[in-house]
Amino acid sequence: MPEYESKSRTSRWISVVFLQGAEADAVLGLIDRSGASAAFDYLQPRDLGKATTDAALENGYVYDRIPAGRTDHTIEHDGSPYALTYSRTYRYVSLLRWHPLESEVQPTRPAPRRDDIWAAPRSTRQTERTVTL
């Protein structure tokens, strides 16, 4: 995952989890008893990485900035890509994760297939790379 500190205006936030009603009340109670860090610890395991990102992109839960209204509390978890918003008035809790735009993601070169006769053997030194025909 890219470093959180490198976020810029070309980044976006994706929804990891959104709870409302009774489910949110349980997390709001946790925040009251143990603080926002406890809520982060409780909600972060619901982030399934690429599956969460794909679902957010497919369903349109992607934001240019952290979505929050006037009654919301917003907390960015120090040193991590997560942000928490919650509202006691509207009884909801939302965990978001910072995500770079595709233009910020460095494409990785796919590894050659083992049955590809034109692929050079893997080596850490360029001088040892040879292709045998």
Short mmCIF file of C-alpha atoms in Angstrom, two decimals:
data_model
loop_
_atom_site.label_atom_id
_atom_site.label_comp_id
_atom_site.label_asym_id
_atom_site.label_seq_id
_atom_site.Cartn_x
_atom_site.Cartn_y
_atom_site.Cartn_z
CA MET A 1 0.00 0.00 0.00
CA PRO A 2 1.34 3.48 -0.76
CA GLU A 3 2.54 5.61 2.10
CA TYR A 4 -0.22 7.58 3.77
CA GLU A 5 1.95 10.68 4.11
CA SER A 6 2.21 10.98 0.31
CA LYS A 7 -1.50 11.64 -0.17
CA SER A 8 -2.29 14.64 -2.33
CA ARG A 9 -5.21 16.27 -4.09
CA THR A 10 -5.17 13.43 -6.62
CA SER A 11 -6.04 10.89 -3.96
CA ARG A 12 -9.48 9.80 -2.84
CA TRP A 13 -11.21 8.15 0.06
CA ILE A 14 -13.10 4.86 -0.22
CA SER A 15 -15.73 3.56 2.16
CA VAL A 16 -14.60 0.53 4.14
CA VAL A 17 -17.65 0.14 6.36
CA PHE A 18 -20.79 2.14 7.07
CA LEU A 19 -22.90 1.24 10.08
CA GLN A 20 -26.16 2.81 11.17
CA GLY A 21 -28.85 2.26 13.76
CA ALA A 22 -28.21 -0.45 16.35
CA GLU A 23 -24.92 -1.53 14.74
CA ALA A 24 -23.65 2.05 14.92
CA ASP A 25 -24.90 2.43 18.50
CA ALA A 26 -22.58 -0.38 19.58
CA VAL A 27 -19.56 1.38 18.02
CA LEU A 28 -20.65 4.77 19.37
CA GLY A 29 -20.79 3.19 22.83
CA LEU A 30 -17.29 1.83 22.27
CA ILE A 31 -16.10 5.33 21.35
CA ASP A 32 -17.68 6.73 24.54
CA ARG A 33 -16.14 4.04 26.75
CA SER A 34 -12.71 3.53 25.17
CA GLY A 35 -12.13 6.32 22.64
CA ALA A 36 -11.86 6.53 18.88
CA SER A 37 -8.74 4.32 18.75
CA ALA A 38 -10.84 1.41 20.00
CA ALA A 39 -13.33 2.03 17.19
CA PHE A 40 -10.51 2.01 14.64
CA ASP A 41 -9.24 -1.29 16.07
CA TYR A 42 -12.76 -2.74 15.97
CA LEU A 43 -13.54 -1.64 12.40
CA GLN A 44 -10.20 -2.09 10.59
CA PRO A 45 -10.45 -5.90 10.33
CA ARG A 46 -13.47 -5.34 8.08
CA ASP A 47 -11.14 -3.86 5.47
CA LEU A 48 -10.50 -6.71 3.06
CA GLY A 49 -7.95 -4.82 0.99
CA LYS A 50 -8.47 -5.20 -2.75
CA ALA A 51 -11.96 -6.68 -2.31
CA THR A 52 -13.03 -3.62 -0.30
CA THR A 53 -11.46 -1.28 -2.85
CA ASP A 54 -13.13 -3.07 -5.77
CA ALA A 55 -16.54 -3.02 -4.05
CA ALA A 56 -16.24 0.69 -3.24
CA LEU A 57 -15.23 1.53 -6.81
CA GLU A 58 -17.99 -0.60 -8.30
CA ASN A 59 -20.70 0.82 -6.03
CA GLY A 60 -19.58 4.45 -6.15
CA TYR A 61 -18.44 4.78 -2.54
CA VAL A 62 -15.45 6.90 -3.54
CA TYR A 63 -14.94 10.48 -2.36
CA ASP A 64 -12.54 13.31 -3.18
CA ARG A 65 -12.44 14.23 0.50
CA ILE A 66 -13.73 12.72 3.71
CA PRO A 67 -17.52 13.03 3.57
CA ALA A 68 -18.84 14.72 6.69
CA GLY A 69 -21.74 16.92 7.68
CA ARG A 70 -22.11 19.60 10.34
CA THR A 71 -23.04 17.15 13.09
CA ASP A 72 -20.26 14.68 12.24
CA HIS A 73 -17.06 14.05 14.12
CA THR A 74 -14.10 13.25 11.86
CA ILE A 75 -10.92 11.63 13.12
CA GLU A 76 -7.96 10.66 11.00
CA HIS A 77 -6.07 7.82 12.63
CA ASP A 78 -2.52 9.04 13.18
CA GLY A 79 0.01 7.39 10.85
CA SER A 80 -2.50 5.24 8.99
CA PRO A 81 -4.60 5.62 5.85
CA TYR A 82 -7.89 5.45 7.82
CA ALA A 83 -10.42 8.07 8.83
CA LEU A 84 -13.47 7.67 11.04
CA THR A 85 -16.62 9.76 10.81
CA TYR A 86 -19.54 9.40 13.13
CA SER A 87 -22.69 11.17 14.19
CA ARG A 88 -24.62 10.55 17.36
CA THR A 89 -27.45 12.69 15.97
CA TYR A 90 -27.96 10.49 12.91
CA ARG A 91 -26.66 7.30 14.55
CA TYR A 92 -24.02 6.24 12.08
CA VAL A 93 -20.32 5.34 11.98
CA SER A 94 -18.19 5.23 8.85
CA LEU A 95 -14.62 4.01 8.34
CA LEU A 96 -12.85 5.26 5.22
CA ARG A 97 -9.47 4.47 3.73
CA TRP A 98 -7.26 6.74 1.64
CA HIS A 99 -6.63 5.32 -1.81
CA PRO A 100 -4.50 6.73 -4.65
CA LEU A 101 -5.90 7.33 -8.10
CA GLU A 102 -4.79 4.88 -10.77
CA SER A 103 -2.35 7.47 -12.13
CA GLU A 104 -0.49 7.37 -8.79
CA VAL A 105 -0.22 3.59 -8.70
CA GLN A 106 2.95 2.32 -10.31
CA PRO A 107 2.12 -0.54 -12.69
CA THR A 108 4.02 -3.69 -11.97
CA ARG A 109 5.61 -5.71 -14.72
CA PRO A 110 4.05 -9.16 -14.89
CA ALA A 111 6.43 -12.05 -14.28
CA PRO A 112 7.18 -14.14 -17.36
CA ARG A 113 5.37 -17.45 -17.60
CA ARG A 114 7.54 -20.49 -16.98
CA ASP A 115 6.57 -21.98 -20.32
CA ASP A 116 7.60 -18.80 -22.19
CA ILE A 117 10.79 -19.80 -24.03
CA TRP A 118 11.65 -16.16 -24.77
CA ALA A 119 11.62 -15.12 -21.11
CA ALA A 120 15.01 -14.59 -19.54
CA PRO A 121 15.71 -16.58 -16.37
CA ARG A 122 15.24 -14.64 -13.14
CA SER A 123 18.44 -13.24 -11.77
CA THR A 124 19.49 -10.43 -9.50
CA ARG A 125 22.43 -9.40 -11.71
CA GLN A 126 21.93 -8.24 -15.28
CA THR A 127 25.18 -9.86 -16.49
CA GLU A 128 23.86 -13.31 -15.64
CA ARG A 129 20.72 -12.92 -17.76
CA THR A 130 20.96 -14.97 -20.91
CA VAL A 131 18.49 -16.37 -23.37
CA THR A 132 19.25 -19.81 -24.71
CA LEU A 133 17.72 -20.76 -28.03
#
